[in-house]
Short mmCIF file of C-alpha atoms and ligand atoms in Angstrom, two decimals:
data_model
loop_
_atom_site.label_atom_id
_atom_site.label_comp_id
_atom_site.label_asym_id
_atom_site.label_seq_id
_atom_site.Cartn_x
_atom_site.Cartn_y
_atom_site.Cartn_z
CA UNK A 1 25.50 3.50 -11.90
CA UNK A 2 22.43 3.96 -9.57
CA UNK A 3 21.80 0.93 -7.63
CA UNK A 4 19.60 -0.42 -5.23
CA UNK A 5 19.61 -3.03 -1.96
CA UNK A 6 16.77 -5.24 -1.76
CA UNK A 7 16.03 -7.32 1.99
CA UNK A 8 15.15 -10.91 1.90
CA UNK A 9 14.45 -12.97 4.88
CA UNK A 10 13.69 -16.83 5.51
CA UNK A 11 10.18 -18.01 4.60
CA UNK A 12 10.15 -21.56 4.10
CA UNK A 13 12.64 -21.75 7.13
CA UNK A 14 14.88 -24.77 6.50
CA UNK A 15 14.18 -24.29 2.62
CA UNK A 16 15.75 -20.75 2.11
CA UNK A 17 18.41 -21.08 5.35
CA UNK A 18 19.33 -24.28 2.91
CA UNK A 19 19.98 -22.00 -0.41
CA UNK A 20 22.68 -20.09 1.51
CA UNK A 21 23.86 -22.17 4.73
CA UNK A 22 23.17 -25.80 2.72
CA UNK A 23 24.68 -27.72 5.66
CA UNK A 24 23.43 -25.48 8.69
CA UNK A 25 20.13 -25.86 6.89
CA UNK A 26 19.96 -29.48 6.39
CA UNK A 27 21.46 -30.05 10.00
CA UNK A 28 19.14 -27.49 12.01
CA UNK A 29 15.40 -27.44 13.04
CA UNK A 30 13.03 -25.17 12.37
CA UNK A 31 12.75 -24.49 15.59
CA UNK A 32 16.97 -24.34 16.36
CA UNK A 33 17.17 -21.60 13.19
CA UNK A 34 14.56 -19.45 14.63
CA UNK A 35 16.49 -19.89 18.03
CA UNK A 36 19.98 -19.03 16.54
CA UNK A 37 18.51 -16.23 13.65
CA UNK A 38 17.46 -14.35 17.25
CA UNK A 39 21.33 -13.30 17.36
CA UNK A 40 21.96 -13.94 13.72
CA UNK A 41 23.55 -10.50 11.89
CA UNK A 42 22.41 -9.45 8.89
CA UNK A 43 23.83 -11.70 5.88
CA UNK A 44 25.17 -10.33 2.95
CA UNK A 45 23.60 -12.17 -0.21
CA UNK A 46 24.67 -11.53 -3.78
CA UNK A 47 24.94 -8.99 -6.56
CA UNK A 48 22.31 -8.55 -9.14
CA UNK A 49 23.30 -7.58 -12.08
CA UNK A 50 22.43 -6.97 -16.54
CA UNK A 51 19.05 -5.19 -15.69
CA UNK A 52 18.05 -3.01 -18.45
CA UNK A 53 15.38 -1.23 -19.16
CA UNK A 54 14.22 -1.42 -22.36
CA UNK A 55 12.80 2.31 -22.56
CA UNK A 56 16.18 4.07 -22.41
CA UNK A 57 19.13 0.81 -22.29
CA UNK A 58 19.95 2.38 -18.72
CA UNK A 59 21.67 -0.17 -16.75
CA UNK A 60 21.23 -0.41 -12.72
CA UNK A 61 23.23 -2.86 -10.48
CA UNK A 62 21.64 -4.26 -6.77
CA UNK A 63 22.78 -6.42 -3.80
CA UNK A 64 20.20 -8.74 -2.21
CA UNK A 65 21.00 -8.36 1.08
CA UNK A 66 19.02 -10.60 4.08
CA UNK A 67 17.20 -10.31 7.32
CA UNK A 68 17.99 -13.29 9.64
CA UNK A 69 14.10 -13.30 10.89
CA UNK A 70 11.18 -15.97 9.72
CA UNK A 71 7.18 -14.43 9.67
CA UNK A 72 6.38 -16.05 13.15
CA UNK A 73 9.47 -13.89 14.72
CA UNK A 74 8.72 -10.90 13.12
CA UNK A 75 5.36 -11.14 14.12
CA UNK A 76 5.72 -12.41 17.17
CA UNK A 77 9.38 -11.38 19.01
CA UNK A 78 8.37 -7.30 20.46
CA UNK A 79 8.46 -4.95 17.70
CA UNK A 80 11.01 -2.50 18.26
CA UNK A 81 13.50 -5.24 18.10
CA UNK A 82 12.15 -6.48 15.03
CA UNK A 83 12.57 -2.59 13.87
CA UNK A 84 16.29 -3.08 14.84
CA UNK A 85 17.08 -5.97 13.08
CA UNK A 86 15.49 -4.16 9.77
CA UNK A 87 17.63 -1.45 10.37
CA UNK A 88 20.72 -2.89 11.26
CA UNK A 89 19.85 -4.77 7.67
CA UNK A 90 19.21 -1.52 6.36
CA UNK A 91 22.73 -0.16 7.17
CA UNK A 92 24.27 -3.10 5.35
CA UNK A 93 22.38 -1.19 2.08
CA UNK A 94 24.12 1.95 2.91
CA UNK A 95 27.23 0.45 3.54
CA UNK A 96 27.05 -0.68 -0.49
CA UNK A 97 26.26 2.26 -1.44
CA UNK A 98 22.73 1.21 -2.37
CA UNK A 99 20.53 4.52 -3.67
CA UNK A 100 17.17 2.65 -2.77
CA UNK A 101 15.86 -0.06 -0.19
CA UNK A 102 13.38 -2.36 -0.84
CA UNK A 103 11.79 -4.45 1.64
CA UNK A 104 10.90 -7.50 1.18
CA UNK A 105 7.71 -9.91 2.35
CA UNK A 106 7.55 -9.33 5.97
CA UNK A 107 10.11 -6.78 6.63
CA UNK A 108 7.41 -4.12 4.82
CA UNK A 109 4.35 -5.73 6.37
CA UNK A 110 5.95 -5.44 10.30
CA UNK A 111 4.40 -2.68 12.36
CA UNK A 112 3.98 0.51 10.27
CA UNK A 113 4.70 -0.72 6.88
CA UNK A 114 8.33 0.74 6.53
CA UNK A 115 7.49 4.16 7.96
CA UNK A 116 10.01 3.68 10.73
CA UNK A 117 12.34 2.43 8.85
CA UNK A 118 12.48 4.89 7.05
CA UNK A 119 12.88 7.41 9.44
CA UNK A 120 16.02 5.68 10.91
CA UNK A 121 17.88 5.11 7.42
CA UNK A 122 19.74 7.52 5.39
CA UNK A 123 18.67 5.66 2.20
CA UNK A 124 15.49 6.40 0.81
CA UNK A 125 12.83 3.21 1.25
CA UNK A 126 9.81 1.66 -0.50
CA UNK A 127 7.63 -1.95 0.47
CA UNK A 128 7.27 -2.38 -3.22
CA UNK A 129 3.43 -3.02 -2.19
CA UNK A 130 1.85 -0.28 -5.06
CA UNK A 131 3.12 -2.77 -7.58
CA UNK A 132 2.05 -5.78 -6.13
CA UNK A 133 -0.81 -4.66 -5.89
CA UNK A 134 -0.77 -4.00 -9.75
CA UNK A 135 0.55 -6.94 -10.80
CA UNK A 136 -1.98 -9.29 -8.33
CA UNK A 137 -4.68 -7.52 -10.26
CA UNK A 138 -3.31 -7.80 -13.35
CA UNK A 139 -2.84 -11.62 -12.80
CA UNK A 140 -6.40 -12.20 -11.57
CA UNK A 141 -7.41 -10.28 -14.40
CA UNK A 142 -5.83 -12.23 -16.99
CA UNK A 143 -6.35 -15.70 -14.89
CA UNK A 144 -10.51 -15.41 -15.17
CA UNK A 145 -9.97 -14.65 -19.26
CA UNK A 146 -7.79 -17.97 -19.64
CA UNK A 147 -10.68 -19.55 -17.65
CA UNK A 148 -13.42 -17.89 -19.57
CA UNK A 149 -14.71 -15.95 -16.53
CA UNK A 150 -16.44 -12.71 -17.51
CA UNK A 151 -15.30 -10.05 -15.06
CA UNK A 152 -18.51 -7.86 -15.23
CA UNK A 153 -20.79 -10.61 -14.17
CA UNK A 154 -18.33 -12.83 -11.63
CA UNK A 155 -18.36 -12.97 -7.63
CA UNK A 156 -14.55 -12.33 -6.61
CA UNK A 157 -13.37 -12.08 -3.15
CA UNK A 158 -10.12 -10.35 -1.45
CA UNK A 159 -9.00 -12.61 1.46
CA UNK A 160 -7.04 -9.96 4.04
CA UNK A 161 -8.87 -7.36 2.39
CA UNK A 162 -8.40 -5.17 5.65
CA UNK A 163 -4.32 -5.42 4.78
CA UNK A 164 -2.04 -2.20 2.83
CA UNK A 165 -2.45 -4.81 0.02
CA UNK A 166 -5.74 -6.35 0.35
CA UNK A 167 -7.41 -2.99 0.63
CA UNK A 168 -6.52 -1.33 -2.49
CA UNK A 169 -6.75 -4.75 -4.68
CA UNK A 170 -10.11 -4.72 -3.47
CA UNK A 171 -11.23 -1.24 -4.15
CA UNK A 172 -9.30 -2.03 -7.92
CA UNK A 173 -11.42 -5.10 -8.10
CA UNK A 174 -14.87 -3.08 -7.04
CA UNK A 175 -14.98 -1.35 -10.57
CA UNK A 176 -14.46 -4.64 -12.04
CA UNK A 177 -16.61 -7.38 -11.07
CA UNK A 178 -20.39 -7.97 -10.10
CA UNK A 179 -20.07 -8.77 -6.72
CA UNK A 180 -17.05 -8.72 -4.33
CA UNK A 181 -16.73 -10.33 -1.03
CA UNK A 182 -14.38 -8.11 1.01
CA UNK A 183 -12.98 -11.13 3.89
CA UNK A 184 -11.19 -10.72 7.16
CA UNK A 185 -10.95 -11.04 10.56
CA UNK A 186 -12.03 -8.19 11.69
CA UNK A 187 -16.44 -7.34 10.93
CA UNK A 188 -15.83 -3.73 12.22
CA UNK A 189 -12.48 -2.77 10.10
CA UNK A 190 -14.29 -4.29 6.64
CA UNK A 191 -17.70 -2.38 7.29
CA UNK A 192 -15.50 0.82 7.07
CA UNK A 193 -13.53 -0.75 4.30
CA UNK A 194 -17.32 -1.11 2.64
CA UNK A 195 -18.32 2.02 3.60
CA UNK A 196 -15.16 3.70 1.69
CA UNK A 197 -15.33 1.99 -1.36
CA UNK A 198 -19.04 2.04 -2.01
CA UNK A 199 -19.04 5.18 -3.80
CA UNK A 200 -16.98 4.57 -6.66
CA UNK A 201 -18.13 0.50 -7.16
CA UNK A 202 -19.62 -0.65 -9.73
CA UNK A 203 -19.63 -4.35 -7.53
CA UNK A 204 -22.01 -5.13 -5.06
CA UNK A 205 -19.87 -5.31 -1.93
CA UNK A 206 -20.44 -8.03 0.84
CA UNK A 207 -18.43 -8.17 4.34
CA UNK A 208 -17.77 -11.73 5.59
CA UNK A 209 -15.05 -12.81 8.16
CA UNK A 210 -15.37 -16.85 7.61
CA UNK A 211 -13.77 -18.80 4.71
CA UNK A 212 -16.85 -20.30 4.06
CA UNK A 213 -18.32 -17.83 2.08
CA UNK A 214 -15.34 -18.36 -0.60
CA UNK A 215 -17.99 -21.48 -1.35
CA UNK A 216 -19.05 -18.69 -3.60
CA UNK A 217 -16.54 -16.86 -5.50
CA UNK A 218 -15.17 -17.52 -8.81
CA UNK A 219 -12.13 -14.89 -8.52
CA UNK A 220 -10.43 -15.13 -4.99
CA UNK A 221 -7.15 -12.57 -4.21
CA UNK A 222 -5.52 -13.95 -1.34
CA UNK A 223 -3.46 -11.54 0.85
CA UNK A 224 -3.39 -12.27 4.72
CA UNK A 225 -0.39 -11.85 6.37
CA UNK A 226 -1.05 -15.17 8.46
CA UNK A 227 2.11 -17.78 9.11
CA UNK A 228 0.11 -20.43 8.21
CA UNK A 229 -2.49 -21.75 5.26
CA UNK A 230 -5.53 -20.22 5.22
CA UNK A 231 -7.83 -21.50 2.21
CA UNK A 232 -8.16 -25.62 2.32
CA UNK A 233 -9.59 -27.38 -0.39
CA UNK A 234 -13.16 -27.61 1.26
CA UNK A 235 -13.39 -23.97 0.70
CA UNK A 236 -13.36 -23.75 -3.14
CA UNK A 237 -15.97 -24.00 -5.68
CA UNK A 238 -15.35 -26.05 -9.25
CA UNK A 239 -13.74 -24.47 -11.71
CA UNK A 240 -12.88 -20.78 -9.93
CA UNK A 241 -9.47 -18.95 -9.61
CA UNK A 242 -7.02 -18.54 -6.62
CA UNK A 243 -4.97 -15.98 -7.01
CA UNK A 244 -2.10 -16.14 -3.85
CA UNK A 245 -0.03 -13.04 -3.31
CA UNK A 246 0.96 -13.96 0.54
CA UNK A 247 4.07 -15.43 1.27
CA UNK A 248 4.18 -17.55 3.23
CA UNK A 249 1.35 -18.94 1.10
CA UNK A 250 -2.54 -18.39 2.26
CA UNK A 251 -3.47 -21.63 -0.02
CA UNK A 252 -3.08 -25.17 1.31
CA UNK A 253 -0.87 -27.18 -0.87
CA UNK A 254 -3.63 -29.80 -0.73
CA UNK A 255 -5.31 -27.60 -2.90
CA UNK A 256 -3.13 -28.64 -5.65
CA UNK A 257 -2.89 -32.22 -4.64
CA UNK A 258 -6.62 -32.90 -4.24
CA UNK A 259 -8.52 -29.98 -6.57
CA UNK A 260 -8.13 -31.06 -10.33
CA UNK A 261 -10.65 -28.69 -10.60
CA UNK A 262 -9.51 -25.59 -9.15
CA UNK A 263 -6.77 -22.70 -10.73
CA UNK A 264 -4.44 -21.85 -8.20
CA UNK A 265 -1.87 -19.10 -8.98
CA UNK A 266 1.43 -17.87 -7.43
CA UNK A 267 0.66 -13.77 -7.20
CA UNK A 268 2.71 -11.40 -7.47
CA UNK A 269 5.47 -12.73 -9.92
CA UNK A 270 7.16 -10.23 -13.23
CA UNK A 271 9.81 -10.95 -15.79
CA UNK A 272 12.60 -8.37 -15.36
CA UNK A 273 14.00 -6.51 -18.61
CA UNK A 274 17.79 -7.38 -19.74
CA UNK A 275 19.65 -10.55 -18.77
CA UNK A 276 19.55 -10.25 -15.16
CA UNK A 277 21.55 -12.12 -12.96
CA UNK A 278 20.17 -12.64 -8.86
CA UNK A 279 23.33 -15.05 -8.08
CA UNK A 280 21.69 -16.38 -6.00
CA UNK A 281 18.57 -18.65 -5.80
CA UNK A 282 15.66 -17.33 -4.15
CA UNK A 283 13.14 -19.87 -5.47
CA UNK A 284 12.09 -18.30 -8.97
CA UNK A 285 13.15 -19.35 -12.66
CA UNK A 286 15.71 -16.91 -13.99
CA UNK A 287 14.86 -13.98 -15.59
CA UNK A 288 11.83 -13.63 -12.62
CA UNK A 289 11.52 -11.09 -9.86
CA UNK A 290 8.88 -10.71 -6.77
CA UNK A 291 6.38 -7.66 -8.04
CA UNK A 292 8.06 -6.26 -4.60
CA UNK A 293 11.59 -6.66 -5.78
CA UNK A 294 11.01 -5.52 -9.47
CA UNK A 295 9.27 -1.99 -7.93
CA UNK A 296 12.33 -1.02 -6.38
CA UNK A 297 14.26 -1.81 -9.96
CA UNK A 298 11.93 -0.07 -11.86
CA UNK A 299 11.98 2.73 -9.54
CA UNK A 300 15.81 3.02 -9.65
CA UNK A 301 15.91 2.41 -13.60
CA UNK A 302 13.59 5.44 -13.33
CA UNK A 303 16.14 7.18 -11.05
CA UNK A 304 13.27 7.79 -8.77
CA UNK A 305 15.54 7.20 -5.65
CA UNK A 306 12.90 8.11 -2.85
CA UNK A 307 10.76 6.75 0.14
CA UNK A 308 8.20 5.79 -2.22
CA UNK A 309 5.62 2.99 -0.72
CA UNK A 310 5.37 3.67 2.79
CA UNK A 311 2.75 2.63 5.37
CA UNK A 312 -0.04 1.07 5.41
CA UNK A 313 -2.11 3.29 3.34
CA UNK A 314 -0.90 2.85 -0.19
CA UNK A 315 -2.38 5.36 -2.69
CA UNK A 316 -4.14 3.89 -5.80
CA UNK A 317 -2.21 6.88 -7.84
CA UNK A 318 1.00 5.49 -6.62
CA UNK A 319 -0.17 1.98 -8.05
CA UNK A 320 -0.93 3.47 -11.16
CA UNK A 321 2.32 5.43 -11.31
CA UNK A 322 4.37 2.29 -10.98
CA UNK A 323 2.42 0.46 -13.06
CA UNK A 324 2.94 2.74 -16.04
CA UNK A 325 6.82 3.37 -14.97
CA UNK A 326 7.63 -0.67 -14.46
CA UNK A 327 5.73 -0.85 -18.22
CA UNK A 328 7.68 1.93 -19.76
CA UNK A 329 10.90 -0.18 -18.89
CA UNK A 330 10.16 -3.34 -19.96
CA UNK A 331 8.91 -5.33 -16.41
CA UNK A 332 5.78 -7.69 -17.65
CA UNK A 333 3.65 -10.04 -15.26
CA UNK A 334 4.81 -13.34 -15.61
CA UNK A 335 2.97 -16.59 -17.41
CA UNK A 336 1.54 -18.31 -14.72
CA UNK A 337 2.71 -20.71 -12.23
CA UNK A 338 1.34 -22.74 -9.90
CA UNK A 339 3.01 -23.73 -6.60
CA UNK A 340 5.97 -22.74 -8.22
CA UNK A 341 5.66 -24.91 -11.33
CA UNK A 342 4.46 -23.61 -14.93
CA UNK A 343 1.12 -23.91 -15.70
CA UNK A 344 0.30 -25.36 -19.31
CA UNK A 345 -2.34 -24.47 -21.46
CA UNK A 346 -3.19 -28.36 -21.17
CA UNK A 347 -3.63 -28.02 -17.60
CA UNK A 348 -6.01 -24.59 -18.03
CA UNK A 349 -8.04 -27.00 -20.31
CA UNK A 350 -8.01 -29.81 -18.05
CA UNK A 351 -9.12 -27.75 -14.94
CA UNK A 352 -12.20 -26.05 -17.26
CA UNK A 353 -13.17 -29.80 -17.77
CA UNK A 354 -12.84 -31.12 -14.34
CA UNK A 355 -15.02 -28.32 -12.72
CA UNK A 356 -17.79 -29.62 -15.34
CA UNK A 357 -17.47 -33.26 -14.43
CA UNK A 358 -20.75 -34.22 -12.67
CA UNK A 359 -20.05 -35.14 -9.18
CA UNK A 360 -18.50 -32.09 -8.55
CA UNK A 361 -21.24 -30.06 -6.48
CA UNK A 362 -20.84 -32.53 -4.09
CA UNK A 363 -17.61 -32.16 -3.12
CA UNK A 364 -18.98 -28.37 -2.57
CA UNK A 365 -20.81 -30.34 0.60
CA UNK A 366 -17.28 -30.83 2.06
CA UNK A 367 -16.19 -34.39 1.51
CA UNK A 368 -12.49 -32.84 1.70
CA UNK A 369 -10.85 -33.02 5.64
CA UNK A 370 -8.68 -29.62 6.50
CA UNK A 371 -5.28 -30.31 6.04
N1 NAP B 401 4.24 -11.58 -3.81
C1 NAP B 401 4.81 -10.38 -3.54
O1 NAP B 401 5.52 -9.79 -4.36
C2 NAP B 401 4.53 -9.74 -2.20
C3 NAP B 401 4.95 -8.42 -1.98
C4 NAP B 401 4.68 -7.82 -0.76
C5 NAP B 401 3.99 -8.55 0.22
N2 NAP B 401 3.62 -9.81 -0.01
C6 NAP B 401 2.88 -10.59 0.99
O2 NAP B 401 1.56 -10.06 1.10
C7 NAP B 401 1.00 -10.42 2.38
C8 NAP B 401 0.25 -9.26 3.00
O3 NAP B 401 1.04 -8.11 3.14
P1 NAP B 401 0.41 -6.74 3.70
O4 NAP B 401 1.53 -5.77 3.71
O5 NAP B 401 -0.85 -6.39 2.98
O6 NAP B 401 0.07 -7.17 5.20
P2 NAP B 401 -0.91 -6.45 6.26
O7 NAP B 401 -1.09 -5.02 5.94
O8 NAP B 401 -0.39 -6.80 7.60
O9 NAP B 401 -2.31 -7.16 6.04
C9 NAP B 401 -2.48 -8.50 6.33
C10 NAP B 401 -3.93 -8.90 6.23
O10 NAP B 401 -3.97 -10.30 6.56
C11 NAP B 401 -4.98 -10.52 7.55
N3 NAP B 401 -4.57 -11.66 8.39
C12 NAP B 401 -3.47 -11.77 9.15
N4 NAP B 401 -3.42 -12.98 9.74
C13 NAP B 401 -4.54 -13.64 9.33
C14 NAP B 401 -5.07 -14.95 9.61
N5 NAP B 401 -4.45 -15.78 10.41
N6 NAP B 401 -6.23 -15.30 9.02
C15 NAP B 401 -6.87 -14.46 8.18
N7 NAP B 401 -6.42 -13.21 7.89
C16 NAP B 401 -5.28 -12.82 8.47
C17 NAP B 401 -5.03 -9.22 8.32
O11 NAP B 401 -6.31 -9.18 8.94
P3 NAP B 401 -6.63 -8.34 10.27
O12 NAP B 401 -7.04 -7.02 9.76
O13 NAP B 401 -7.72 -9.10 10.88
O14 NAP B 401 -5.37 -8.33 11.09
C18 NAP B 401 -4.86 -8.21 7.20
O15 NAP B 401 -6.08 -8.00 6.53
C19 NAP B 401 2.19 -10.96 3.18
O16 NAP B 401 2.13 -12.37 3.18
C20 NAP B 401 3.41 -10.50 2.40
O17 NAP B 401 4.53 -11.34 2.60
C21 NAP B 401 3.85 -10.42 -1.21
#
C-alpha cells in the first residue's frame, strides 16, 4: 500500500504538548517545553488510516510523525540546527517506510521552504503549500458569496503577500477582484511583487506595509509567518471577510470576542475522502485535514511519490495540478469554521446585519484598544 509520513510540531505550545504528553503539558511552562523540546527527539505520533479516494477506491495508509520545535524556535534557534531536527524527523518517515513527506506549518516555511530537506532525505518531499494556496482561495472565494460580496467590484488584501503562500494567493486573487492591496513588511520586496503581477491583473494593485490600510478591504487573506497576532479588531471594516491561513493564527481572538460584525475564517481546512482515522487529535473535527496534510494524501492516492512543493517559489501550474488531482479523489474545502468552531448560517445572517447597524462607522475611528 503506498503510504506517506506527515510532520507536525507544537503550535499552541502547552495546548498540543497536552494532546500527547497530557501531564508534562499541564505541569510545564511554555517557556520549560521550549527549554526541554531543544533536546527533545523526534516523537512518533499515530497511524492514519481508511483514506480512499473516491476516483479509483485506492486505499493509502500514513503515520503522523512530530517535530519537537514551536514557531519562535524554529525561527529563532540558528538554522542549520533547525534543518537537523527536520531531518532527524525526516528519518523517522523513512524508517516507516513512508513513500512521501509532508511538512507541516513551520517545518516547510523554515529557511528554504523544504529544499534542503530534501536534499538530505531519501524520501521524496512536498510543503503541501500549492494546495493551500488553492484551498485559501477557494475559501475566500466562497466566504464573499455567503456574504454577498461581488468579487469583480470588491477591495481584497493578502496580508504576507511577500510569503511562498501569500505571493501566489495574491497573483490568483489579481484576476479576481477590483482592487487588491498586496501588504507586508517589506515596501521594496512588494513593489517587485507589483511589478510581476501587473501584467496579467485585471485588479488594480496597491503596495502598503501598515495594517491600517485593511480599514479598507472587504476580502482580507491572511498569511504571515509571524509568532504572534497580527490583525486586531481596530483594523477591520463592518461587515468584510478574514480569511486566516497562518498558524499560529495572524487574527486576534478579540476579533471574535468584540466584532459581531466581522467574518473571520480558519483557512486552509478540507474534508478527506473515506473514513479516515488520524488517532490522534490534532485540533480538527474528524473526517478534516490541514490543506497541507491532505496534498501529500492526494498526492500519494495519486501515486505521485515525488519532491513536489519545494521552495519558496511555488508555481501557479503546480496549484492548479493539485487542485484538479485532490478534486479527482474526492478532497473538498471544508464548511466554514471560525476559531475552530462551525459557523451557522444564523451567524452569516447575523454578521450581514450587524455590519449594517448604524453606529458602526464609528467604531471604524478606533474605539477598540489592541489586544
Ligand atoms: N493552513 C494550512 O494548511 C497551512 C499550510 C502551510 C502553511 N501554513 C501557514 O502559512 C503561514 C505562511 O507560510 P509561508 O510558507 O508562506 O511563509 P513565508 O514564505 O515565510 O512567508 C511569510 C510571510 O509573512 C510575513 N511576516 C512574517 N512575520 C511577520 C510579522 N511579524 N508581521 C507581518 N508580516 C510578517 C513575511 O514578510 P517579510 O517578507 O517581511 O518577511 C512573509 O511575507 C505560516 O503561518 C504557516 O504555518 C498554513
Amino acid at each position: 500500500m503506498d503510504s506517506f509520513a506527515f510532520i507536525i510540531h507544537p503550535i499552541s505550545v502547552k495546548r498540543d504538548v497536552q494532546r500527547k504528553y497530557p501531564f508534562l503539558g499541564r505541569l510545564l511552562s511554555e517557556r520549560q517545553i521550549e527549554f526541554f523540546s531543544q533536546y527533545f527527539p523526534p516523537v512518533y505520533i499515530s497511524e492514519i488510516e481508511g483514506i480512499t479516494s473516491e476516483a479509483t477506491g485506492k486505499q493509502v495508509k500514513g503515520w503522523l510523525i512530530a517535530c519537537p520545535f514551536t514557531p519562535r524556535q524554529m525561527l529563532e534557534l540558528p538554522e542549520q540546527r533547525v534543518y537537523r531536527k527536520i531531518i532527524q524527523t525526516g528519518r523517522m518517515a523513512e524508517r516507516l517506510g513512508a513513500g512521501l513527506l509532508g511538512l507541516g506549518a513551520f517545518t516547510s516555511v523554515v529557511g528554504d521552504a523544504g529544499v534542503t530537506i530534501a536534499d538530505e532525505l531519501a524520501v521524496p518531499v512536498t510543503t503541501g503549500d500549492s494546495y493551500t494556496v488553492a484551498v485559501a482561495v477557494e475559501s475566500i472565494r466562497q466566504a464573499a458569496a455567503v456574504m454577498d460580496i461581488p468579487l469583480k467590484n470588491a477591495t481584497a488584501a493578502v496580508v504576507g503577500a511577500t510569503g511562498a503562500i501569500g505571493q501566489v494567493c495574491a497573483e490568483l486573487l489579481a484576476e479576481d477582484v477590483g482592487c487588491l492591496l498586496l501588504i507586508g513588511r517589506r515596501a521594496e520586496a512588494l513593489e517587485e511583487l507589483r511589478a510581476r503581477l501587473a501584467s496579467r491583473a485585471t485588479a488594480e494593485l496597491i503596495v502598503c506595509t501598515d495594517m491600517e490600510s485593511l480599514h479598507e478591504a472587504q476580502l482580507i487573506l491572511t498569511v504571515t509567518s509571524a509568532i504572534h497576532t497580527v490583525i486586531h479588531p481596530e483594523h477591520l471594516q463592518p461587515g468584510s471577510v478574514v480569511c486566516d491561513v497562518a498558524r499560529p493564527r495572524d487574527v486576534s481572538a478579540m476579533v471574535a470576542a468584540v466584532r459581531d460584525d466581522i467574518l473571520v475564517i480558519d483557512g486552509g481546512m478540507v474534508d478527506v475522502p473515506g473514513p479516515v482515522n488520524f488517532h490522534f487529535n490534532f485540533g480538527f473535527p474528524p473526517g478534516k485535514a490541514y490543506a497541507c496534510m491532505a496534498e501529500t494524501m492526494a498526492l500519494t492516492l495519486e501515486g505521485r511519490l515525488e519532491d513536489y512543493t519545494l521552495g519558496k517559489q511555488i508555481s501557479r501550474q503546480r496549484v492548479d495540478e493539485i487542485s484538479a488531482i485532490a478534486k479527482k479523489h474526492g478532497f473538498r474545502v471544508s464548511g466554514f469554521r471560525s476559531f475552530e468552531k462551525e459557523v451557522t448560517q444564523e451567524q452569516i445572517e447575523a454578521v450581514r446585519l450587524n455590519a449594517k447597524r448604524p453606529g458602526r462607522k464609528h467604531i471604524l475611528g478606533g474605539s477598540y484598544g489592541k489586544t
